[in-house]
Amino acid sequence: MSKEINFNNLAEGAVGERLNIEMQKLAANVLDPNTNWKNVRKLTLTIAIKPNEKREIGSVDIDVKTALAPAKGVSTTIIFGMDNEGKARAAELVSGVKDQMMIDNDGDVADDRGNKVNQVEQKESNVVNFK
């Protein structure tokens, strides 16, 4: 027996193809800005050979796996309160401060949860308008 095993041709080229597919996944994970750049990524090729009793032939199982960096977590702030029926409710705080009005991305006035406000409540004022 003079021919050695070439991994590019092993299993009719399937091993090389699987390595390339998993390497592509690994490269995409490295370039993903939603993952931590410090995390180590791994590409593992496992070849398990089970010879027969005469040790003349063996069945081979080949597995290619990647260990990728997980996506970074996302955080936000939730406000809690009761509705008019006494049920507990939760909503995302968009304005940054509870009960603070804000100007949304469209330039409209919105409440602290980002809901557009149709009319701004006007309070009575003692200011005299001089013309």
PDB file of C-alpha atoms in Angstrom:
ATOM      1  CA  MET A   1       0.000   0.000   0.000  1.00  0.00           C
ATOM      2  CA  SER A   2       1.800   3.118  -1.195  1.00  0.00           C
ATOM      3  CA  LYS A   3      -0.977   5.731  -1.483  1.00  0.00           C
ATOM      4  CA  GLU A   4      -1.550   8.070   1.475  1.00  0.00           C
ATOM      5  CA  ILE A   5      -4.869   9.636   2.432  1.00  0.00           C
ATOM      6  CA  ASN A   6      -5.501  13.106   1.040  1.00  0.00           C
ATOM      7  CA  PHE A   7      -8.057  14.988   3.165  1.00  0.00           C
ATOM      8  CA  ASN A   8      -9.186  17.034   0.162  1.00  0.00           C
ATOM      9  CA  ASN A   9     -10.300  13.812  -1.550  1.00  0.00           C
ATOM     10  CA  LEU A  10     -11.426  11.841   1.519  1.00  0.00           C
ATOM     11  CA  ALA A  11     -15.073  10.684   1.361  1.00  0.00           C
ATOM     12  CA  GLU A  12     -15.274  11.884  -2.257  1.00  0.00           C
ATOM     13  CA  GLY A  13     -14.268  15.415  -1.224  1.00  0.00           C
ATOM     14  CA  ALA A  14     -16.929  15.747   1.480  1.00  0.00           C
ATOM     15  CA  VAL A  15     -14.363  16.327   4.262  1.00  0.00           C
ATOM     16  CA  GLY A  16     -12.744  19.274   2.465  1.00  0.00           C
ATOM     17  CA  GLU A  17     -16.167  20.665   1.606  1.00  0.00           C
ATOM     18  CA  ARG A  18     -17.326  20.459   5.250  1.00  0.00           C
ATOM     19  CA  LEU A  19     -14.106  22.125   6.424  1.00  0.00           C
ATOM     20  CA  ASN A  20     -14.677  24.980   3.979  1.00  0.00           C
ATOM     21  CA  ILE A  21     -18.306  25.408   5.047  1.00  0.00           C
ATOM     22  CA  GLU A  22     -17.407  25.521   8.748  1.00  0.00           C
ATOM     23  CA  MET A  23     -14.484  27.896   8.082  1.00  0.00           C
ATOM     24  CA  GLN A  24     -16.906  30.232   6.296  1.00  0.00           C
ATOM     25  CA  LYS A  25     -19.175  30.183   9.363  1.00  0.00           C
ATOM     26  CA  LEU A  26     -16.200  30.926  11.593  1.00  0.00           C
ATOM     27  CA  ALA A  27     -15.055  33.826   9.390  1.00  0.00           C
ATOM     28  CA  ALA A  28     -18.570  35.310   9.360  1.00  0.00           C
ATOM     29  CA  ASN A  29     -18.691  35.057  13.161  1.00  0.00           C
ATOM     30  CA  VAL A  30     -15.351  36.865  13.504  1.00  0.00           C
ATOM     31  CA  LEU A  31     -16.616  39.687  11.276  1.00  0.00           C
ATOM     32  CA  ASP A  32     -19.983  39.982  13.073  1.00  0.00           C
ATOM     33  CA  PRO A  33     -19.974  43.225  15.134  1.00  0.00           C
ATOM     34  CA  ASN A  34     -22.576  41.676  17.456  1.00  0.00           C
ATOM     35  CA  THR A  35     -20.008  39.209  18.827  1.00  0.00           C
ATOM     36  CA  ASN A  36     -17.150  39.855  21.224  1.00  0.00           C
ATOM     37  CA  TRP A  37     -13.887  40.141  19.302  1.00  0.00           C
ATOM     38  CA  LYS A  38     -11.927  38.682  22.248  1.00  0.00           C
ATOM     39  CA  ASN A  39     -13.658  35.288  22.152  1.00  0.00           C
ATOM     40  CA  VAL A  40     -11.640  32.439  20.663  1.00  0.00           C
ATOM     41  CA  ARG A  41     -13.306  30.581  17.816  1.00  0.00           C
ATOM     42  CA  LYS A  42     -12.506  26.905  17.158  1.00  0.00           C
ATOM     43  CA  LEU A  43     -12.737  24.641  14.149  1.00  0.00           C
ATOM     44  CA  THR A  44     -12.508  20.974  15.107  1.00  0.00           C
ATOM     45  CA  LEU A  45     -12.065  18.037  12.748  1.00  0.00           C
ATOM     46  CA  THR A  46     -12.696  14.693  14.453  1.00  0.00           C
ATOM     47  CA  ILE A  47     -11.825  11.470  12.713  1.00  0.00           C
ATOM     48  CA  ALA A  48     -12.921   8.310  14.542  1.00  0.00           C
ATOM     49  CA  ILE A  49     -11.657   5.027  13.103  1.00  0.00           C
ATOM     50  CA  LYS A  50     -13.041   1.668  14.225  1.00  0.00           C
ATOM     51  CA  PRO A  51     -10.930  -1.178  12.817  1.00  0.00           C
ATOM     52  CA  ASN A  52     -12.304  -4.652  12.287  1.00  0.00           C
ATOM     53  CA  GLU A  53     -11.029  -7.629  14.293  1.00  0.00           C
ATOM     54  CA  LYS A  54      -8.434  -8.551  11.657  1.00  0.00           C
ATOM     55  CA  ARG A  55      -7.222  -4.920  11.608  1.00  0.00           C
ATOM     56  CA  GLU A  56      -7.381  -4.877   7.846  1.00  0.00           C
ATOM     57  CA  ILE A  57     -10.148  -2.316   7.326  1.00  0.00           C
ATOM     58  CA  GLY A  58     -11.877   0.232   9.482  1.00  0.00           C
ATOM     59  CA  SER A  59     -15.061   2.239   9.411  1.00  0.00           C
ATOM     60  CA  VAL A  60     -14.436   5.954   9.633  1.00  0.00           C
ATOM     61  CA  ASP A  61     -16.705   8.637  11.087  1.00  0.00           C
ATOM     62  CA  ILE A  62     -15.714  12.210  10.317  1.00  0.00           C
ATOM     63  CA  ASP A  63     -17.184  15.236  12.045  1.00  0.00           C
ATOM     64  CA  VAL A  64     -16.422  18.920  11.553  1.00  0.00           C
ATOM     65  CA  LYS A  65     -17.631  21.396  14.192  1.00  0.00           C
ATOM     66  CA  THR A  66     -17.157  25.052  14.980  1.00  0.00           C
ATOM     67  CA  ALA A  67     -17.290  26.732  18.357  1.00  0.00           C
ATOM     68  CA  LEU A  68     -18.334  30.308  17.681  1.00  0.00           C
ATOM     69  CA  ALA A  69     -18.637  33.399  19.844  1.00  0.00           C
ATOM     70  CA  PRO A  70     -22.204  34.018  20.998  1.00  0.00           C
ATOM     71  CA  ALA A  71     -23.991  37.228  20.072  1.00  0.00           C
ATOM     72  CA  LYS A  72     -23.624  40.052  22.570  1.00  0.00           C
ATOM     73  CA  GLY A  73     -26.520  40.618  24.930  1.00  0.00           C
ATOM     74  CA  VAL A  74     -28.858  43.586  24.535  1.00  0.00           C
ATOM     75  CA  SER A  75     -30.119  45.704  27.423  1.00  0.00           C
ATOM     76  CA  THR A  76     -32.930  48.200  27.859  1.00  0.00           C
ATOM     77  CA  THR A  77     -35.025  49.708  30.657  1.00  0.00           C
ATOM     78  CA  ILE A  78     -38.583  48.668  31.511  1.00  0.00           C
ATOM     79  CA  ILE A  79     -41.088  50.786  33.443  1.00  0.00           C
ATOM     80  CA  PHE A  80     -43.827  49.187  35.516  1.00  0.00           C
ATOM     81  CA  GLY A  81     -47.255  50.462  36.492  1.00  0.00           C
ATOM     82  CA  MET A  82     -50.955  49.673  36.810  1.00  0.00           C
ATOM     83  CA  ASP A  83     -53.565  50.306  34.130  1.00  0.00           C
ATOM     84  CA  ASN A  84     -57.060  51.728  34.772  1.00  0.00           C
ATOM     85  CA  GLU A  85     -58.360  48.231  35.489  1.00  0.00           C
ATOM     86  CA  GLY A  86     -55.738  47.549  38.176  1.00  0.00           C
ATOM     87  CA  LYS A  87     -53.680  45.136  36.058  1.00  0.00           C
ATOM     88  CA  ALA A  88     -49.903  45.259  36.249  1.00  0.00           C
ATOM     89  CA  ARG A  89     -48.297  46.466  33.023  1.00  0.00           C
ATOM     90  CA  ALA A  90     -44.760  46.845  31.733  1.00  0.00           C
ATOM     91  CA  ALA A  91     -43.420  48.937  28.858  1.00  0.00           C
ATOM     92  CA  GLU A  92     -40.011  49.841  27.492  1.00  0.00           C
ATOM     93  CA  LEU A  93     -38.736  53.226  28.674  1.00  0.00           C
ATOM     94  CA  VAL A  94     -37.672  55.055  25.522  1.00  0.00           C
ATOM     95  CA  SER A  95     -37.170  58.634  26.739  1.00  0.00           C
ATOM     96  CA  GLY A  96     -34.547  57.760  29.345  1.00  0.00           C
ATOM     97  CA  VAL A  97     -36.513  59.250  32.270  1.00  0.00           C
ATOM     98  CA  LYS A  98     -39.912  58.076  33.510  1.00  0.00           C
ATOM     99  CA  ASP A  99     -42.787  60.472  32.675  1.00  0.00           C
ATOM    100  CA  GLN A 100     -40.544  62.663  30.505  1.00  0.00           C
ATOM    101  CA  MET A 101     -41.831  63.774  27.128  1.00  0.00           C
ATOM    102  CA  MET A 102     -39.437  63.616  24.190  1.00  0.00           C
ATOM    103  CA  ILE A 103     -39.053  64.429  20.518  1.00  0.00           C
ATOM    104  CA  ASP A 104     -39.007  61.163  18.534  1.00  0.00           C
ATOM    105  CA  ASN A 105     -36.988  60.390  15.389  1.00  0.00           C
ATOM    106  CA  ASP A 106     -39.782  61.837  13.219  1.00  0.00           C
ATOM    107  CA  GLY A 107     -39.672  65.170  15.096  1.00  0.00           C
ATOM    108  CA  ASP A 108     -42.997  64.557  16.852  1.00  0.00           C
ATOM    109  CA  VAL A 109     -43.719  64.858  20.571  1.00  0.00           C
ATOM    110  CA  ALA A 110     -43.876  61.441  22.273  1.00  0.00           C
ATOM    111  CA  ASP A 111     -44.362  60.123  25.802  1.00  0.00           C
ATOM    112  CA  ASP A 112     -41.723  58.239  27.790  1.00  0.00           C
ATOM    113  CA  ARG A 113     -42.616  54.985  25.976  1.00  0.00           C
ATOM    114  CA  GLY A 114     -42.211  56.517  22.493  1.00  0.00           C
ATOM    115  CA  ASN A 115     -45.949  56.807  21.766  1.00  0.00           C
ATOM    116  CA  LYS A 116     -46.808  59.922  19.748  1.00  0.00           C
ATOM    117  CA  VAL A 117     -48.802  62.527  21.678  1.00  0.00           C
ATOM    118  CA  ASN A 118     -51.546  64.232  19.658  1.00  0.00           C
ATOM    119  CA  GLN A 119     -52.098  67.235  21.879  1.00  0.00           C
ATOM    120  CA  VAL A 120     -49.802  68.607  24.510  1.00  0.00           C
ATOM    121  CA  GLU A 121     -51.711  69.474  27.659  1.00  0.00           C
ATOM    122  CA  GLN A 122     -51.524  73.178  28.363  1.00  0.00           C
ATOM    123  CA  LYS A 123     -51.732  74.378  31.935  1.00  0.00           C
ATOM    124  CA  GLU A 124     -53.242  77.684  32.921  1.00  0.00           C
ATOM    125  CA  SER A 125     -50.606  80.329  33.226  1.00  0.00           C
ATOM    126  CA  ASN A 126     -50.388  83.675  34.916  1.00  0.00           C
ATOM    127  CA  VAL A 127     -48.188  85.010  32.141  1.00  0.00           C
ATOM    128  CA  VAL A 128     -49.651  88.056  30.451  1.00  0.00           C
ATOM    129  CA  ASN A 129     -49.160  88.300  26.710  1.00  0.00           C
ATOM    130  CA  PHE A 130     -48.066  91.867  25.928  1.00  0.00           C
ATOM    131  CA  LYS A 131     -48.348  93.058  22.357  1.00  0.00           C
TER     132      LYS A 131
END
